[in-house]
Amino acid sequence: MAWHSSGATNMDLIHNLERNGLIESERVKKAMLGVDRAHYAPAAPYEDSPQSIGHFATISAPHMHASACESLLPFLKPGSKVLDIGSGSGYLTHVLAELVKPDGTVIGIDHIQPLVDLAEKNMAKSEEGRDLLKSGAVKFIKADGRLGWKESAPYDAIHVGAAAAEHHKELTDQLKAPGRLFVPVAEGWMQHIYVIDKKEDGSVEKKKMYGVQYVPLTDAPKT
Ligand code: SAH
């Protein structure tokens, strides 16, 4: 059970996620061990639940971060190019960057400038994080993620951390062939994770996975 994975330390949490079958691979385990959630989740960093980060956003629960990484893993190789839409706290952006080292790049997009700043600030708390920012391996950008980020496309993997109201064609268009998109999609009152593969021949295959609860992928709030 997801909620039973909480721990007293980062290492505890990751080991519990592994014991409960939520982390399946050594690579995801190593990457998550390499990023201290306390740098990204202000209160209760090692609890397996979402936490508020302000601006009506949450850092997703660790089991969802683990599931996203496991799902995208075949497309996260040294040198891969990744887009993380709705980067929020920046935690997953950092873990994804660990998974595409060396020579990989991850672009984190959020439509709220204070969250773009927060992600950068969080990442700068560790030496590895500072190196990722300095080398350009990680960039945080303010933009509407529903349009993807055409400037750096195509991507091996795209992760969406907020529930889309529809299947945005822009996102599959910006995938490499092959490439994979992990996206929560709202359907009425329900949300489901979709894993969408663009095959080598350019054809697109959508797989509906499990039910989830994410904050919505919306218009930017009026300021
Ligand atoms: N992966 C992040 C999730 C943050 S919550 C984490 O675990 O920390 C979802 C994020 O999506 C919020 O930060 C919110 O500001 C952002 N968001 C919502 N709609 C968006 C849009 N249209 N474009 C870009 N970001 C968006």
CSV table of C-alpha atoms and ligand atoms in Angstrom, one decimal:
chain,number,residue,atom,x,y,z
A,1,MET,CA,0.0,0.0,0.0
A,2,ALA,CA,1.3,3.4,-1.1
A,3,TRP,CA,0.7,5.3,2.2
A,4,HIS,CA,2.6,2.6,4.2
A,5,SER,CA,5.8,3.6,2.5
A,6,SER,CA,6.5,6.7,4.8
A,7,GLY,CA,9.8,6.7,6.5
A,8,ALA,CA,11.8,8.7,9.1
A,9,THR,CA,14.6,9.5,6.6
A,10,ASN,CA,15.0,9.7,2.8
A,11,MET,CA,16.7,6.3,2.8
A,12,ASP,CA,13.9,4.8,4.9
A,13,LEU,CA,11.2,6.2,2.5
A,14,ILE,CA,13.0,4.9,-0.6
A,15,HIS,CA,13.5,1.4,0.9
A,16,ASN,CA,9.9,1.3,2.0
A,17,LEU,CA,8.8,2.2,-1.6
A,18,GLU,CA,11.0,-0.6,-2.8
A,19,ARG,CA,9.7,-3.1,-0.3
A,20,ASN,CA,6.1,-2.3,-1.2
A,21,GLY,CA,6.9,-2.8,-4.9
A,22,LEU,CA,6.5,0.8,-6.0
A,23,ILE,CA,10.2,1.1,-6.9
A,24,GLU,CA,11.2,-1.9,-9.1
A,25,SER,CA,14.5,-1.0,-10.6
A,26,GLU,CA,17.9,-0.3,-9.2
A,27,ARG,CA,18.2,2.8,-11.4
A,28,VAL,CA,15.1,4.5,-10.0
A,29,LYS,CA,16.1,3.5,-6.5
A,30,LYS,CA,19.6,5.0,-6.9
A,31,ALA,CA,18.2,8.2,-8.5
A,32,MET,CA,15.7,8.7,-5.7
A,33,LEU,CA,18.3,8.0,-3.0
A,34,GLY,CA,20.4,10.7,-4.6
A,35,VAL,CA,17.9,13.4,-4.1
A,36,ASP,CA,16.9,14.5,-0.6
A,37,ARG,CA,13.1,15.2,-0.6
A,38,ALA,CA,13.7,17.5,2.4
A,39,HIS,CA,15.1,20.0,-0.1
A,40,TYR,CA,11.8,20.1,-2.0
A,41,ALA,CA,9.0,19.3,0.5
A,42,PRO,CA,8.9,21.8,3.3
A,43,ALA,CA,6.9,19.8,5.9
A,44,ALA,CA,6.9,16.0,6.3
A,45,PRO,CA,9.3,15.3,3.4
A,46,TYR,CA,9.5,11.6,4.1
A,47,GLU,CA,5.8,10.9,4.2
A,48,ASP,CA,4.3,9.1,1.3
A,49,SER,CA,1.7,11.7,0.6
A,50,PRO,CA,1.4,15.0,-1.4
A,51,GLN,CA,2.4,18.1,0.4
A,52,SER,CA,1.4,21.7,-0.2
A,53,ILE,CA,4.1,24.0,-1.8
A,54,GLY,CA,1.9,27.1,-2.0
A,55,HIS,CA,0.2,28.7,-5.0
A,56,PHE,CA,-2.5,25.9,-4.9
A,57,ALA,CA,0.3,23.4,-6.0
A,58,THR,CA,1.5,20.3,-4.3
A,59,ILE,CA,4.6,18.2,-4.5
A,60,SER,CA,3.2,14.8,-5.6
A,61,ALA,CA,3.4,11.8,-3.4
A,62,PRO,CA,6.7,9.8,-3.5
A,63,HIS,CA,4.9,6.7,-4.8
A,64,MET,CA,3.6,8.8,-7.8
A,65,HIS,CA,7.2,10.1,-8.5
A,66,ALA,CA,8.4,6.5,-8.3
A,67,SER,CA,5.7,5.3,-10.7
A,68,ALA,CA,6.4,8.0,-13.2
A,69,CYS,CA,10.1,7.2,-13.2
A,70,GLU,CA,9.5,3.5,-13.5
A,71,SER,CA,7.1,4.0,-16.4
A,72,LEU,CA,9.4,6.4,-18.3
A,73,LEU,CA,12.6,4.4,-17.5
A,74,PRO,CA,13.1,2.8,-20.9
A,75,PHE,CA,13.4,6.3,-22.4
A,76,LEU,CA,15.6,7.7,-19.6
A,77,LYS,CA,19.1,6.9,-20.7
A,78,PRO,CA,22.4,8.8,-20.5
A,79,GLY,CA,22.0,11.7,-23.0
A,80,SER,CA,18.2,11.6,-23.1
A,81,LYS,CA,16.1,14.8,-23.5
A,82,VAL,CA,13.2,15.1,-21.1
A,83,LEU,CA,10.4,17.6,-20.5
A,84,ASP,CA,8.8,17.9,-17.1
A,85,ILE,CA,5.5,19.8,-17.3
A,86,GLY,CA,4.2,21.3,-14.1
A,87,SER,CA,7.6,21.0,-12.4
A,88,GLY,CA,6.3,22.6,-9.2
A,89,SER,CA,8.8,21.9,-6.4
A,90,GLY,CA,11.5,20.7,-8.9
A,91,TYR,CA,11.9,17.4,-7.1
A,92,LEU,CA,11.0,15.1,-10.0
A,93,THR,CA,12.9,17.3,-12.4
A,94,HIS,CA,16.0,16.6,-10.3
A,95,VAL,CA,15.3,12.9,-10.1
A,96,LEU,CA,14.8,12.7,-13.9
A,97,ALA,CA,18.1,14.6,-14.4
A,98,GLU,CA,19.9,11.9,-12.3
A,99,LEU,CA,18.4,9.3,-14.6
A,100,VAL,CA,19.7,10.8,-17.8
A,101,LYS,CA,23.2,11.6,-16.6
A,102,PRO,CA,25.7,12.1,-18.1
A,103,ASP,CA,24.9,14.4,-21.1
A,104,GLY,CA,21.1,14.3,-20.6
A,105,THR,CA,18.9,17.4,-20.3
A,106,VAL,CA,15.7,18.0,-18.4
A,107,ILE,CA,13.5,21.1,-18.9
A,108,GLY,CA,11.1,21.9,-16.1
A,109,ILE,CA,8.1,24.0,-17.0
A,110,ASP,CA,5.6,25.7,-14.7
A,111,HIS,CA,3.2,28.6,-15.4
A,112,ILE,CA,3.7,30.2,-12.0
A,113,GLN,CA,6.9,32.3,-11.8
A,114,PRO,CA,7.3,31.9,-8.0
A,115,LEU,CA,7.2,28.1,-8.5
A,116,VAL,CA,9.8,28.4,-11.2
A,117,ASP,CA,12.0,30.4,-8.8
A,118,LEU,CA,11.2,27.9,-5.9
A,119,ALA,CA,12.3,24.9,-8.0
A,120,GLU,CA,15.6,26.6,-8.8
A,121,LYS,CA,16.1,27.6,-5.2
A,122,ASN,CA,15.3,24.0,-4.0
A,123,MET,CA,17.7,22.5,-6.5
A,124,ALA,CA,20.5,24.9,-5.5
A,125,LYS,CA,20.4,23.5,-1.9
A,126,SER,CA,22.6,20.5,-2.9
A,127,GLU,CA,25.9,20.5,-4.7
A,128,GLU,CA,24.7,18.1,-7.4
A,129,GLY,CA,21.7,20.3,-7.9
A,130,ARG,CA,23.9,23.4,-8.3
A,131,ASP,CA,26.0,21.5,-10.9
A,132,LEU,CA,22.9,20.5,-12.9
A,133,LEU,CA,21.8,24.1,-13.0
A,134,LYS,CA,25.2,25.5,-13.8
A,135,SER,CA,25.9,23.0,-16.6
A,136,GLY,CA,22.5,23.6,-18.2
A,137,ALA,CA,21.6,19.9,-17.7
A,138,VAL,CA,18.5,21.3,-15.9
A,139,LYS,CA,16.5,24.4,-16.9
A,140,PHE,CA,13.3,25.8,-15.4
A,141,ILE,CA,11.1,27.9,-17.6
A,142,LYS,CA,7.8,29.7,-17.1
A,143,ALA,CA,5.4,28.7,-19.8
A,144,ASP,CA,2.0,27.1,-20.5
A,145,GLY,CA,2.8,23.4,-20.4
A,146,ARG,CA,-0.2,22.5,-22.4
A,147,LEU,CA,1.8,23.6,-25.4
A,148,GLY,CA,4.8,21.7,-24.4
A,149,TRP,CA,8.1,23.4,-25.2
A,150,LYS,CA,8.7,23.4,-28.9
A,151,GLU,CA,12.1,25.2,-28.7
A,152,SER,CA,13.8,22.1,-27.4
A,153,ALA,CA,11.7,19.4,-29.0
A,154,PRO,CA,11.7,16.5,-29.7
A,155,TYR,CA,11.9,14.7,-26.4
A,156,ASP,CA,12.6,11.1,-25.4
A,157,ALA,CA,10.2,11.4,-22.5
A,158,ILE,CA,7.6,13.9,-21.4
A,159,HIS,CA,6.2,13.9,-17.8
A,160,VAL,CA,3.1,15.9,-16.9
A,161,GLY,CA,2.6,16.6,-13.2
A,162,ALA,CA,-0.9,18.0,-13.4
A,163,ALA,CA,-4.2,16.6,-14.8
A,164,ALA,CA,-4.8,17.6,-18.4
A,165,ALA,CA,-8.4,18.3,-19.5
A,166,GLU,CA,-7.8,16.6,-22.8
A,167,HIS,CA,-5.1,14.8,-24.8
A,168,HIS,CA,-3.0,17.7,-26.0
A,169,LYS,CA,-1.7,16.9,-29.5
A,170,GLU,CA,1.2,19.3,-29.0
A,171,LEU,CA,2.7,16.9,-26.4
A,172,THR,CA,2.7,13.8,-28.6
A,173,ASP,CA,3.9,15.9,-31.5
A,174,GLN,CA,6.9,16.9,-29.4
A,175,LEU,CA,7.9,13.2,-28.7
A,176,LYS,CA,10.7,11.5,-30.5
A,177,ALA,CA,9.9,8.3,-32.4
A,178,PRO,CA,10.3,6.3,-30.2
A,179,GLY,CA,9.3,8.3,-27.2
A,180,ARG,CA,6.9,8.2,-24.2
A,181,LEU,CA,4.5,10.6,-22.5
A,182,PHE,CA,3.3,10.0,-18.9
A,183,VAL,CA,0.2,12.2,-18.3
A,184,PRO,CA,-2.8,12.3,-15.9
A,185,VAL,CA,-5.9,13.1,-17.9
A,186,ALA,CA,-9.2,14.2,-16.4
A,187,GLU,CA,-12.4,12.4,-17.6
A,188,GLY,CA,-15.4,13.8,-15.8
A,189,TRP,CA,-14.8,13.5,-12.1
A,190,MET,CA,-12.1,10.9,-12.6
A,191,GLN,CA,-8.5,11.2,-13.5
A,192,HIS,CA,-6.4,8.4,-15.0
A,193,ILE,CA,-2.7,8.1,-15.9
A,194,TYR,CA,-2.1,7.6,-19.6
A,195,VAL,CA,1.1,6.2,-20.9
A,196,ILE,CA,1.4,7.2,-24.5
A,197,ASP,CA,4.0,5.8,-26.8
A,198,LYS,CA,5.1,7.2,-30.1
A,199,LYS,CA,6.5,4.2,-32.0
A,200,GLU,CA,9.4,4.2,-34.3
A,201,ASP,CA,7.1,4.4,-37.3
A,202,GLY,CA,5.4,7.5,-35.8
A,203,SER,CA,2.2,5.7,-34.8
A,204,VAL,CA,0.8,6.6,-31.4
A,205,GLU,CA,-0.5,4.0,-28.8
A,206,LYS,CA,-2.4,5.2,-25.7
A,207,LYS,CA,-2.5,3.0,-22.6
A,208,LYS,CA,-5.0,3.9,-19.8
A,209,MET,CA,-3.4,2.9,-16.4
A,210,TYR,CA,-4.8,3.6,-12.9
A,211,GLY,CA,-7.0,6.3,-11.2
A,212,VAL,CA,-5.2,9.3,-9.7
A,213,GLN,CA,-5.8,12.7,-8.1
A,214,TYR,CA,-3.6,15.5,-9.4
A,215,VAL,CA,-4.1,19.3,-9.4
A,216,PRO,CA,-5.4,20.4,-12.8
A,217,LEU,CA,-3.4,21.6,-15.7
A,218,THR,CA,-5.0,25.0,-16.1
A,219,ASP,CA,-4.8,28.6,-17.3
A,220,ALA,CA,-2.3,30.6,-15.3
A,221,PRO,CA,-3.9,32.4,-12.4
A,222,LYS,CA,-4.7,36.1,-13.1
A,223,THR,CA,-2.4,38.4,-11.1
B,1,SAH,N1,5.8,17.5,-10.3
B,1,SAH,C1,5.5,18.6,-9.3
B,1,SAH,C2,4.0,18.7,-9.3
B,1,SAH,C3,3.5,20.0,-8.9
B,1,SAH,S1,1.7,20.2,-8.8
B,1,SAH,C4,6.0,18.2,-8.0
B,1,SAH,O1,5.9,17.0,-7.6
B,1,SAH,O2,6.5,19.1,-7.2
B,1,SAH,C5,1.4,20.6,-10.5
B,1,SAH,C6,2.1,21.8,-11.0
B,1,SAH,O3,1.5,22.1,-12.3
B,1,SAH,C7,1.9,23.1,-10.2
B,1,SAH,O4,3.1,23.6,-9.9
B,1,SAH,C8,1.2,24.1,-11.2
B,1,SAH,O5,1.6,25.4,-11.1
B,1,SAH,C9,1.6,23.5,-12.6
B,1,SAH,N2,0.7,23.8,-13.7
B,1,SAH,C10,-0.7,23.8,-13.7
B,1,SAH,N3,-1.1,24.1,-14.9
B,1,SAH,C11,0.0,24.4,-15.7
B,1,SAH,C12,0.1,24.8,-17.0
B,1,SAH,N4,-0.9,25.1,-17.9
B,1,SAH,N5,1.4,25.0,-17.5
B,1,SAH,C13,2.5,24.8,-16.7
B,1,SAH,N6,2.4,24.4,-15.4
B,1,SAH,C14,1.1,24.2,-14.9
